[in-house]
Amino acid sequence: MKVLVVGTGAREHVICNTLKDDVELFSYMSNINPGISRISEFKQGNESEVDKVAEFAKEKNIDIAFIGPEAPLGKGIVDKLEKEGISCVGPNKNAAKIETDKSFMRKLFEDYNIEGSLVYKVFDNYDDLSAFLDDFDNDVVVKPVGLTGGKGVKIVGDHLKNNEEAKIYAKEVMDNKMGGFSQVIIEERLIGEEFTIQAFCDGENLSPMPAAQDHPHAFEGDKGAITGGMGSYSDKGGLLPFLSQENHDKAVQIMQKTLKAISKEKSPYKGILYGQFMLCSDGPRLIEYNARFGDPEAMNVLPLLKTPMVDICKKIVDGNLTNVEFEDQASVCKYIVPDGYPETEHSGEIIEVDEEAINKLGAQVFYAAVNQKDNNIHLSGSRALGIVAKGKTISEAEAIAEEACQFVKGNVYHRSDVGTDKLVQERVKHMEEILK
Ligand code: GLY
């Protein structure tokens, strides 16, 4: 079977890694990812130029295409590939609206009475927005309606001082049509602990993967700018130390209902559904959906996969997904990023990665936004690579991942606190206080 993976980052590297032993692997990527390039036949090109991706897929007689990032999904890559007779793991343009159009997503919750939503309003003019915020007593989150590569969401108490600053930013979002819409969404700011559930979906049914928790802040102790995610952990049993089975199941049920609603409203959703939840005092509430694997969370769950990925892909395409099995282990992923990230001052510099030493410790490397040139690995402005370790406990996995980080040399840093017992216990305590 010939499988094409579209995308260039660590998420796509780990997807390729889970497929490589069972398929003839092809990839289409914007940068030359050192990990993907050595295990697949690849073409370098912009993944959002969907006609060109389809041309490559046709030329190589691809059976199944696995779409990694959201941008090509929003451009209708699945519609194009399916027209050419190529099956896809990834939703078509209409079904991907669950991520690419946040006002559609919120309305779906209303129309289908799906629990776990929140107070929100969509605006297309400043006067209404301003009047709403003058009367709103809680802090808010300002979100562009469309895709902004993870950079458009701003939170009062984090990036914005108060709701007055939220007004100014919301106006900017509308005026500049950020994300492609001249609208903006204002949502209530939720208080709780965030967690991620990713699920394989065949249009009707879903099979959830172990829950994970990402760390969006740049620096230790959840300080600094919000980034694409500095690392994540998952635990034995598929839950998290602060997430009960009951609340986990409620979140999965919200996703299952959403899947059915998308199918009725748009078209069957086949691919990966990523649910980002906030565990609040009254249970899980949905912050947002992504129409793809999470990055870094894909690196927690896929190394634990026991069911062959190619079988899952076939079942997604054929619409007969059954339960997917994972190793019962914890995992920790630590992202190595350029010094100064999310600023881009070290772009182009060379880093050294001693993969042999990292593997010897039992950890794995998944390359992200780096470029392979003349046998060297060059930084870009974004996250460089994920180091992943598994263990009987989160602490055990953390110790291995942390030790492995020393084998990456250059102007880089990582968050040494991701997955540490201290930080995990702080999360547990925080949740206990909220539930009191
Ligand atoms: N972990 C955040 C994301 O994948 O968008």
CSV table of C-alpha atoms and ligand atoms in Angstrom, one decimal:
chain,number,residue,atom,x,y,z
A,1,MET,CA,0.0,0.0,0.0
A,2,LYS,CA,1.3,3.5,-0.9
A,3,VAL,CA,0.6,6.2,1.7
A,4,LEU,CA,1.4,9.9,1.3
A,5,VAL,CA,1.9,12.0,4.4
A,6,VAL,CA,1.4,15.7,3.8
A,7,GLY,CA,3.2,18.1,6.1
A,8,THR,CA,6.6,19.0,7.4
A,9,GLY,CA,6.7,19.1,11.2
A,10,ALA,CA,7.2,16.8,14.2
A,11,ARG,CA,3.5,15.9,14.0
A,12,GLU,CA,4.1,14.5,10.5
A,13,HIS,CA,7.4,12.9,11.5
A,14,VAL,CA,5.7,10.9,14.1
A,15,ILE,CA,2.8,10.0,11.8
A,16,CYS,CA,5.4,8.8,9.2
A,17,ASN,CA,7.2,6.9,11.8
A,18,THR,CA,4.1,4.9,12.8
A,19,LEU,CA,3.4,4.0,9.2
A,20,LYS,CA,6.9,3.4,7.8
A,21,ASP,CA,7.3,-0.4,8.5
A,22,ASP,CA,4.0,-1.4,6.9
A,23,VAL,CA,3.7,0.8,3.8
A,24,GLU,CA,5.5,2.3,0.9
A,25,LEU,CA,5.9,5.8,2.3
A,26,PHE,CA,5.8,9.1,0.4
A,27,SER,CA,5.8,12.6,1.8
A,28,TYR,CA,5.1,16.2,0.6
A,29,MET,CA,6.6,18.9,2.7
A,30,SER,CA,7.6,22.5,2.6
A,31,ASN,CA,10.9,22.1,4.4
A,32,ILE,CA,13.3,19.1,4.2
A,33,ASN,CA,12.5,17.5,7.6
A,34,PRO,CA,15.6,15.3,8.4
A,35,GLY,CA,13.5,12.6,10.0
A,36,ILE,CA,10.8,12.4,7.3
A,37,SER,CA,13.3,12.6,4.3
A,38,ARG,CA,15.2,9.5,5.4
A,39,ILE,CA,12.2,7.2,5.7
A,40,SER,CA,10.1,8.3,2.7
A,41,GLU,CA,10.2,9.3,-0.9
A,42,PHE,CA,9.6,13.0,-0.7
A,43,LYS,CA,8.8,16.1,-2.7
A,44,GLN,CA,9.5,19.6,-1.4
A,45,GLY,CA,6.7,22.1,-2.0
A,46,ASN,CA,4.0,24.2,-0.4
A,47,GLU,CA,1.5,21.8,1.2
A,48,SER,CA,-1.4,24.2,0.7
A,49,GLU,CA,-1.0,24.2,-3.1
A,50,VAL,CA,-3.4,21.4,-3.3
A,51,ASP,CA,-3.3,20.9,-7.1
A,52,LYS,CA,0.4,20.3,-6.9
A,53,VAL,CA,0.1,17.8,-4.0
A,54,ALA,CA,-2.6,16.0,-6.0
A,55,GLU,CA,-0.4,15.9,-9.1
A,56,PHE,CA,2.4,14.2,-7.0
A,57,ALA,CA,-0.1,11.8,-5.5
A,58,LYS,CA,-1.4,10.8,-8.9
A,59,GLU,CA,2.1,10.4,-10.3
A,60,LYS,CA,3.0,8.1,-7.5
A,61,ASN,CA,-0.3,6.1,-7.5
A,62,ILE,CA,-1.0,6.8,-3.9
A,63,ASP,CA,-3.7,4.7,-2.2
A,64,ILE,CA,-4.2,6.8,0.9
A,65,ALA,CA,-3.1,10.4,1.8
A,66,PHE,CA,-2.8,11.4,5.4
A,67,ILE,CA,-3.1,15.1,5.9
A,68,GLY,CA,-1.1,16.5,8.8
A,69,PRO,CA,-1.7,20.3,9.1
A,70,GLU,CA,-4.9,22.3,9.0
A,71,ALA,CA,-4.0,24.8,6.3
A,72,PRO,CA,-4.3,22.3,3.3
A,73,LEU,CA,-7.5,20.9,4.9
A,74,GLY,CA,-9.0,24.5,4.8
A,75,LYS,CA,-7.9,24.8,1.1
A,76,GLY,CA,-9.9,21.6,0.2
A,77,ILE,CA,-7.0,19.2,-0.3
A,78,VAL,CA,-9.2,16.2,0.6
A,79,ASP,CA,-11.9,17.3,-1.9
A,80,LYS,CA,-9.2,17.6,-4.6
A,81,LEU,CA,-7.5,14.2,-3.8
A,82,GLU,CA,-10.8,12.3,-3.6
A,83,LYS,CA,-11.8,13.7,-6.9
A,84,GLU,CA,-8.7,12.1,-8.3
A,85,GLY,CA,-9.7,8.8,-6.7
A,86,ILE,CA,-7.3,9.0,-3.7
A,87,SER,CA,-8.7,8.2,-0.3
A,88,CYS,CA,-7.8,10.4,2.6
A,89,VAL,CA,-7.3,10.5,6.3
A,90,GLY,CA,-8.5,14.0,7.0
A,91,PRO,CA,-11.9,15.8,6.6
A,92,ASN,CA,-13.0,17.5,3.5
A,93,LYS,CA,-13.3,21.3,3.3
A,94,ASN,CA,-16.8,21.3,4.6
A,95,ALA,CA,-16.2,19.0,7.5
A,96,ALA,CA,-13.0,20.8,8.4
A,97,LYS,CA,-15.1,23.8,9.2
A,98,ILE,CA,-15.1,22.5,12.8
A,99,GLU,CA,-11.7,24.1,13.0
A,100,THR,CA,-11.6,26.6,10.1
A,101,ASP,CA,-14.8,28.4,11.1
A,102,LYS,CA,-15.2,28.8,14.8
A,103,SER,CA,-18.6,30.5,14.6
A,104,PHE,CA,-19.8,27.3,12.8
A,105,MET,CA,-18.4,25.2,15.6
A,106,ARG,CA,-20.1,27.2,18.4
A,107,LYS,CA,-23.4,27.2,16.5
A,108,LEU,CA,-23.3,23.5,16.0
A,109,PHE,CA,-23.2,23.1,19.8
A,110,GLU,CA,-26.3,25.3,20.1
A,111,ASP,CA,-28.2,23.7,17.3
A,112,TYR,CA,-27.5,20.1,18.4
A,113,ASN,CA,-27.7,20.8,22.2
A,114,ILE,CA,-24.2,19.5,22.8
A,115,GLU,CA,-23.1,20.1,26.3
A,116,GLY,CA,-19.8,21.6,27.3
A,117,SER,CA,-20.0,24.9,25.4
A,118,LEU,CA,-19.6,28.4,26.9
A,119,VAL,CA,-20.8,32.0,26.7
A,120,TYR,CA,-19.8,33.4,23.3
A,121,LYS,CA,-20.8,36.0,20.7
A,122,VAL,CA,-19.8,36.6,17.2
A,123,PHE,CA,-19.4,40.3,16.1
A,124,ASP,CA,-19.0,42.1,12.8
A,125,ASN,CA,-18.9,45.7,14.2
A,126,TYR,CA,-17.2,47.6,16.9
A,127,ASP,CA,-20.3,49.3,18.5
A,128,ASP,CA,-22.0,46.0,19.3
A,129,LEU,CA,-18.8,44.5,20.5
A,130,SER,CA,-18.0,47.4,22.8
A,131,ALA,CA,-21.5,47.5,24.3
A,132,PHE,CA,-21.3,43.7,25.0
A,133,LEU,CA,-18.0,44.0,26.7
A,134,ASP,CA,-19.1,47.0,28.8
A,135,ASP,CA,-21.8,44.8,30.3
A,136,PHE,CA,-19.8,41.6,30.6
A,137,ASP,CA,-18.5,41.0,34.1
A,138,ASN,CA,-15.9,38.2,33.4
A,139,ASP,CA,-12.6,38.2,31.5
A,140,VAL,CA,-12.8,37.2,27.9
A,141,VAL,CA,-10.9,35.5,25.1
A,142,VAL,CA,-10.7,37.1,21.7
A,143,LYS,CA,-10.6,34.7,18.7
A,144,PRO,CA,-10.4,35.3,15.0
A,145,VAL,CA,-13.1,33.1,13.3
A,146,GLY,CA,-10.7,31.5,10.8
A,147,LEU,CA,-7.3,30.0,10.8
A,148,THR,CA,-4.3,32.1,12.0
A,149,GLY,CA,-1.7,29.4,12.5
A,150,GLY,CA,-2.3,29.3,16.3
A,151,LYS,CA,-1.3,33.0,16.7
A,152,GLY,CA,-4.6,34.9,16.7
A,153,VAL,CA,-6.2,33.9,20.1
A,154,LYS,CA,-5.6,36.5,22.9
A,155,ILE,CA,-6.7,36.0,26.5
A,156,VAL,CA,-7.5,38.6,29.1
A,157,GLY,CA,-5.2,38.0,32.0
A,158,ASP,CA,-2.5,36.5,29.7
A,159,HIS,CA,-1.9,38.6,26.6
A,160,LEU,CA,-4.4,41.3,27.3
A,161,LYS,CA,-4.7,43.3,30.6
A,162,ASN,CA,-8.4,43.7,30.6
A,163,ASN,CA,-11.6,43.8,28.6
A,164,GLU,CA,-10.8,47.3,27.4
A,165,GLU,CA,-7.6,45.9,25.7
A,166,ALA,CA,-9.8,43.1,24.4
A,167,LYS,CA,-12.0,45.6,22.6
A,168,ILE,CA,-8.9,47.1,20.9
A,169,TYR,CA,-7.6,43.8,19.8
A,170,ALA,CA,-11.0,42.5,18.6
A,171,LYS,CA,-11.3,45.6,16.4
A,172,GLU,CA,-7.9,44.9,14.9
A,173,VAL,CA,-9.0,41.3,14.2
A,174,MET,CA,-12.1,42.6,12.3
A,175,ASP,CA,-10.4,45.5,10.5
A,176,ASN,CA,-7.6,43.3,9.3
A,177,LYS,CA,-9.8,40.3,8.5
A,178,MET,CA,-7.5,38.1,10.5
A,179,GLY,CA,-8.1,34.5,9.6
A,180,GLY,CA,-10.0,35.6,6.5
A,181,PHE,CA,-13.2,36.8,8.2
A,182,SER,CA,-14.3,40.4,9.0
A,183,GLN,CA,-15.8,38.9,12.2
A,184,VAL,CA,-14.5,38.2,15.7
A,185,ILE,CA,-15.6,35.8,18.4
A,186,ILE,CA,-15.6,36.8,22.0
A,187,GLU,CA,-15.8,34.0,24.5
A,188,GLU,CA,-15.9,33.8,28.3
A,189,ARG,CA,-12.5,32.9,29.8
A,190,LEU,CA,-12.7,29.6,31.5
A,191,ILE,CA,-10.9,28.7,34.7
A,192,GLY,CA,-9.6,25.2,35.1
A,193,GLU,CA,-7.1,22.7,33.7
A,194,GLU,CA,-6.7,22.2,30.0
A,195,PHE,CA,-6.5,18.8,28.5
A,196,THR,CA,-6.5,17.3,25.0
A,197,ILE,CA,-8.3,14.3,23.6
A,198,GLN,CA,-7.5,13.2,20.1
A,199,ALA,CA,-9.7,10.6,18.3
A,200,PHE,CA,-9.6,8.6,15.1
A,201,CYS,CA,-12.9,9.2,13.3
A,202,ASP,CA,-14.5,7.2,10.4
A,203,GLY,CA,-17.4,9.5,9.7
A,204,GLU,CA,-19.8,7.9,12.2
A,205,ASN,CA,-17.7,6.5,15.1
A,206,LEU,CA,-14.6,7.6,16.9
A,207,SER,CA,-11.9,5.8,18.9
A,208,PRO,CA,-10.2,8.1,21.5
A,209,MET,CA,-6.5,8.1,22.2
A,210,PRO,CA,-4.9,8.6,25.6
A,211,ALA,CA,-5.5,12.1,27.0
A,212,ALA,CA,-2.6,14.6,27.1
A,213,GLN,CA,-1.7,18.0,28.5
A,214,ASP,CA,0.2,20.5,26.5
A,215,HIS,CA,2.2,23.5,27.9
A,216,PRO,CA,1.7,26.5,25.8
A,217,HIS,CA,3.8,29.0,27.8
A,218,ALA,CA,7.4,29.6,26.7
A,219,PHE,CA,9.1,29.4,30.1
A,220,GLU,CA,9.1,27.3,33.2
A,221,GLY,CA,6.3,27.9,35.7
A,222,ASP,CA,3.9,28.8,32.8
A,223,LYS,CA,5.6,32.1,32.3
A,224,GLY,CA,6.2,34.0,29.1
A,225,ALA,CA,4.6,34.1,25.7
A,226,ILE,CA,2.0,31.6,24.5
A,227,THR,CA,3.7,29.4,21.9
A,228,GLY,CA,2.8,26.5,19.7
A,229,GLY,CA,3.3,24.2,22.7
A,230,MET,CA,6.5,23.5,24.6
A,231,GLY,CA,5.9,19.9,25.6
A,232,SER,CA,3.2,17.6,26.9
A,233,TYR,CA,2.6,14.4,28.9
A,234,SER,CA,0.2,11.5,29.0
A,235,ASP,CA,-0.4,8.9,31.7
A,236,LYS,CA,-1.0,5.2,32.1
A,237,GLY,CA,-4.6,4.3,31.7
A,238,GLY,CA,-5.3,7.0,29.2
A,239,LEU,CA,-6.4,9.6,31.9
A,240,LEU,CA,-4.4,12.4,33.5
A,241,PRO,CA,-3.6,12.8,37.2
A,242,PHE,CA,-6.3,15.5,37.5
A,243,LEU,CA,-8.8,14.0,35.0
A,244,SER,CA,-11.3,11.4,36.3
A,245,GLN,CA,-12.7,8.6,34.1
A,246,GLU,CA,-16.1,10.3,34.4
A,247,ASN,CA,-14.9,13.7,33.1
A,248,HIS,CA,-12.8,11.9,30.4
A,249,ASP,CA,-15.9,10.0,29.2
A,250,LYS,CA,-18.0,13.2,29.2
A,251,ALA,CA,-15.4,14.8,26.9
A,252,VAL,CA,-15.4,11.8,24.6
A,253,GLN,CA,-19.2,12.0,24.5
A,254,ILE,CA,-19.1,15.7,23.5
A,255,MET,CA,-16.8,14.7,20.6
A,256,GLN,CA,-19.0,11.8,19.6
A,257,LYS,CA,-22.0,14.1,19.5
A,258,THR,CA,-20.1,16.7,17.5
A,259,LEU,CA,-19.0,14.0,15.0
A,260,LYS,CA,-22.7,13.1,14.4
A,261,ALA,CA,-23.7,16.7,14.1
A,262,ILE,CA,-20.9,17.5,11.5
A,263,SER,CA,-22.0,14.5,9.5
A,264,LYS,CA,-25.7,15.8,9.5
A,265,GLU,CA,-24.8,19.4,8.9
A,266,LYS,CA,-21.9,19.1,6.5
A,267,SER,CA,-20.5,15.7,5.5
A,268,PRO,CA,-19.0,12.7,7.3
A,269,TYR,CA,-15.9,13.6,9.1
A,270,LYS,CA,-13.0,11.1,8.5
A,271,GLY,CA,-9.7,11.7,10.1
A,272,ILE,CA,-8.4,13.0,13.4
A,273,LEU,CA,-10.5,15.1,15.7
A,274,TYR,CA,-8.6,17.1,18.3
A,275,GLY,CA,-10.6,18.3,21.2
A,276,GLN,CA,-9.1,20.9,23.5
A,277,PHE,CA,-11.0,21.0,26.7
A,278,MET,CA,-10.9,23.0,29.9
A,279,LEU,CA,-11.8,20.9,33.0
A,280,CYS,CA,-14.0,23.4,35.0
A,281,SER,CA,-15.9,23.0,38.3
A,282,ASP,CA,-18.9,21.7,36.3
A,283,GLY,CA,-17.0,19.3,34.1
A,284,PRO,CA,-15.2,19.5,30.7
A,285,ARG,CA,-16.0,22.5,28.4
A,286,LEU,CA,-14.8,22.6,24.8
A,287,ILE,CA,-12.3,25.4,24.1
A,288,GLU,CA,-11.7,24.4,20.4
A,289,TYR,CA,-11.5,21.7,17.9
A,290,ASN,CA,-8.7,21.0,15.5
A,291,ALA,CA,-9.2,18.9,12.4
A,292,ARG,CA,-5.9,17.2,12.8
A,293,PHE,CA,-3.5,15.7,15.3
A,294,GLY,CA,-2.1,18.1,18.0
A,295,ASP,CA,1.5,19.2,18.0
A,296,PRO,CA,3.1,18.1,20.4
A,297,GLU,CA,0.3,15.8,21.6
A,298,ALA,CA,0.6,13.5,18.5
A,299,MET,CA,4.1,12.7,19.9
A,300,ASN,CA,2.6,11.4,23.2
A,301,VAL,CA,0.1,9.1,21.7
A,302,LEU,CA,1.5,7.7,18.5
A,303,PRO,CA,4.6,6.1,20.0
A,304,LEU,CA,2.2,4.1,22.2
A,305,LEU,CA,0.1,2.8,19.4
A,306,LYS,CA,-0.2,-1.0,19.3
A,307,THR,CA,-2.7,-1.3,16.4
A,308,PRO,CA,-0.9,-0.9,13.1
A,309,MET,CA,-1.5,2.7,11.8
A,310,VAL,CA,-2.1,1.4,8.3
A,311,ASP,CA,-5.0,-0.7,9.5
A,312,ILE,CA,-6.5,2.3,11.2
A,313,CYS,CA,-6.1,4.4,8.1
A,314,LYS,CA,-7.9,1.7,6.0
A,315,LYS,CA,-10.7,1.5,8.5
A,316,ILE,CA,-11.1,5.3,8.6
A,317,VAL,CA,-11.4,5.4,4.8
A,318,ASP,CA,-13.8,2.4,4.7
A,319,GLY,CA,-15.9,3.7,7.6
A,320,ASN,CA,-15.6,0.6,9.8
A,321,LEU,CA,-13.3,1.8,12.6
A,322,THR,CA,-13.0,-0.5,15.6
A,323,ASN,CA,-11.2,0.0,18.9
A,324,VAL,CA,-7.6,1.1,18.6
A,325,GLU,CA,-5.1,-0.2,21.2
A,326,PHE,CA,-2.3,1.6,22.9
A,327,GLU,CA,0.5,0.5,25.3
A,328,ASP,CA,-0.4,1.2,28.9
A,329,GLN,CA,2.4,3.6,29.6
A,330,ALA,CA,3.0,7.2,30.4
A,331,SER,CA,4.9,9.5,27.9
A,332,VAL,CA,6.6,12.9,28.1
A,333,CYS,CA,7.5,15.1,25.1
A,334,LYS,CA,9.8,18.1,25.5
A,335,TYR,CA,10.2,20.6,22.7
A,336,ILE,CA,13.6,22.0,21.9
A,337,VAL,CA,13.2,25.5,20.5
A,338,PRO,CA,15.6,28.3,19.4
A,339,ASP,CA,16.8,30.7,22.1
A,340,GLY,CA,14.4,33.6,22.1
A,341,TYR,CA,11.5,31.6,20.7
A,342,PRO,CA,8.8,32.7,19.7
A,343,GLU,CA,11.1,35.4,18.4
A,344,THR,CA,13.2,34.3,15.4
A,345,GLU,CA,16.7,35.7,16.1
A,346,HIS,CA,18.6,32.3,15.6
A,347,SER,CA,16.9,31.4,12.3
A,348,GLY,CA,19.4,29.6,10.0
A,349,GLU,CA,21.9,28.5,12.7
A,350,ILE,CA,23.1,25.0,12.8
A,351,ILE,CA,22.3,22.7,15.7
A,352,GLU,CA,23.8,19.3,16.6
A,353,VAL,CA,21.6,16.4,17.5
A,354,ASP,CA,23.2,13.2,18.9
A,355,GLU,CA,20.4,10.9,18.0
A,356,GLU,CA,22.4,7.8,18.8
A,357,ALA,CA,22.9,9.0,22.4
A,358,ILE,CA,19.2,10.0,22.7
A,359,ASN,CA,18.0,6.6,21.4
A,360,LYS,CA,20.4,4.8,23.8
A,361,LEU,CA,18.6,6.4,26.7
A,362,GLY,CA,15.3,5.0,25.3
A,363,ALA,CA,14.1,8.4,23.9
A,364,GLN,CA,13.1,9.3,20.4
A,365,VAL,CA,13.6,12.5,18.3
A,366,PHE,CA,10.9,14.0,16.1
A,367,TYR,CA,12.0,16.9,13.9
A,368,ALA,CA,9.9,19.9,13.5
A,369,ALA,CA,10.6,23.3,11.9
A,370,VAL,CA,14.2,22.7,10.9
A,371,ASN,CA,15.8,22.4,7.5
A,372,GLN,CA,18.3,19.8,6.4
A,373,LYS,CA,21.0,21.4,4.2
A,374,ASP,CA,24.4,19.9,3.3
A,375,ASN,CA,24.0,17.2,6.0
A,376,ASN,CA,23.5,19.9,8.7
A,377,ILE,CA,20.3,20.7,10.6
A,378,HIS,CA,19.4,24.4,10.5
A,379,LEU,CA,17.0,26.2,12.9
A,380,SER,CA,14.1,28.1,11.5
A,381,GLY,CA,12.2,30.6,13.7
A,382,SER,CA,10.0,28.0,15.2
A,383,ARG,CA,10.1,24.8,17.3
A,384,ALA,CA,13.1,22.6,16.3
A,385,LEU,CA,12.5,19.1,17.6
A,386,GLY,CA,10.5,17.0,20.1
A,387,ILE,CA,12.2,14.6,22.4
A,388,VAL,CA,9.8,11.8,23.6
A,389,ALA,CA,10.2,9.2,26.2
A,390,LYS,CA,7.9,6.5,27.6
A,391,GLY,CA,7.8,5.1,31.1
A,392,LYS,CA,5.8,3.3,33.7
A,393,THR,CA,5.1,6.7,35.3
A,394,ILE,CA,5.1,10.3,34.1
A,395,SER,CA,8.2,10.9,36.3
A,396,GLU,CA,10.1,8.0,34.8
A,397,ALA,CA,9.3,9.2,31.3
A,398,GLU,CA,10.2,12.8,32.3
A,399,ALA,CA,13.6,11.8,33.7
A,400,ILE,CA,14.6,10.0,30.4
A,401,ALA,CA,13.3,12.9,28.2
A,402,GLU,CA,15.1,15.5,30.3
A,403,GLU,CA,18.4,13.6,30.2
A,404,ALA,CA,18.1,13.2,26.4
A,405,CYS,CA,17.7,17.0,26.0
A,406,GLN,CA,21.4,17.5,26.8
A,407,PHE,CA,22.3,15.8,23.5
A,408,VAL,CA,21.0,18.7,21.5
A,409,LYS,CA,23.7,21.4,21.1
A,410,GLY,CA,23.2,25.0,19.8
A,411,ASN,CA,21.4,28.1,20.7
A,412,VAL,CA,18.3,26.3,22.0
A,413,TYR,CA,16.3,25.9,25.1
A,414,HIS,CA,13.5,23.7,26.5
A,415,ARG,CA,11.2,23.7,29.5
A,416,SER,CA,12.8,21.4,32.0
A,417,ASP,CA,9.6,21.4,34.1
A,418,VAL,CA,7.3,19.7,31.6
A,419,GLY,CA,6.2,16.3,33.1
A,420,THR,CA,8.0,16.8,36.4
A,421,ASP,CA,6.2,15.6,39.5
A,422,LYS,CA,6.2,19.1,41.0
A,423,LEU,CA,4.4,20.6,38.0
A,424,VAL,CA,2.0,17.7,37.7
A,425,GLN,CA,1.1,17.9,41.4
A,426,GLU,CA,0.5,21.7,41.0
A,427,ARG,CA,-2.0,20.9,38.3
A,428,VAL,CA,-3.7,18.3,40.6
A,429,LYS,CA,-3.9,20.8,43.4
A,430,HIS,CA,-5.2,23.5,41.2
A,431,MET,CA,-8.0,21.2,40.0
A,432,GLU,CA,-8.8,20.1,43.6
A,433,GLU,CA,-9.2,23.8,44.6
A,434,ILE,CA,-11.6,24.4,41.7
A,435,LEU,CA,-13.7,21.4,42.5
A,436,LYS,CA,-14.0,22.3,46.2
B,1,GLY,N1,-1.2,21.7,20.9
B,1,GLY,C1,-1.8,22.7,20.2
B,1,GLY,C2,-2.2,22.4,18.8
B,1,GLY,O1,-1.9,21.3,18.3
B,1,GLY,O2,-2.8,23.2,18.1
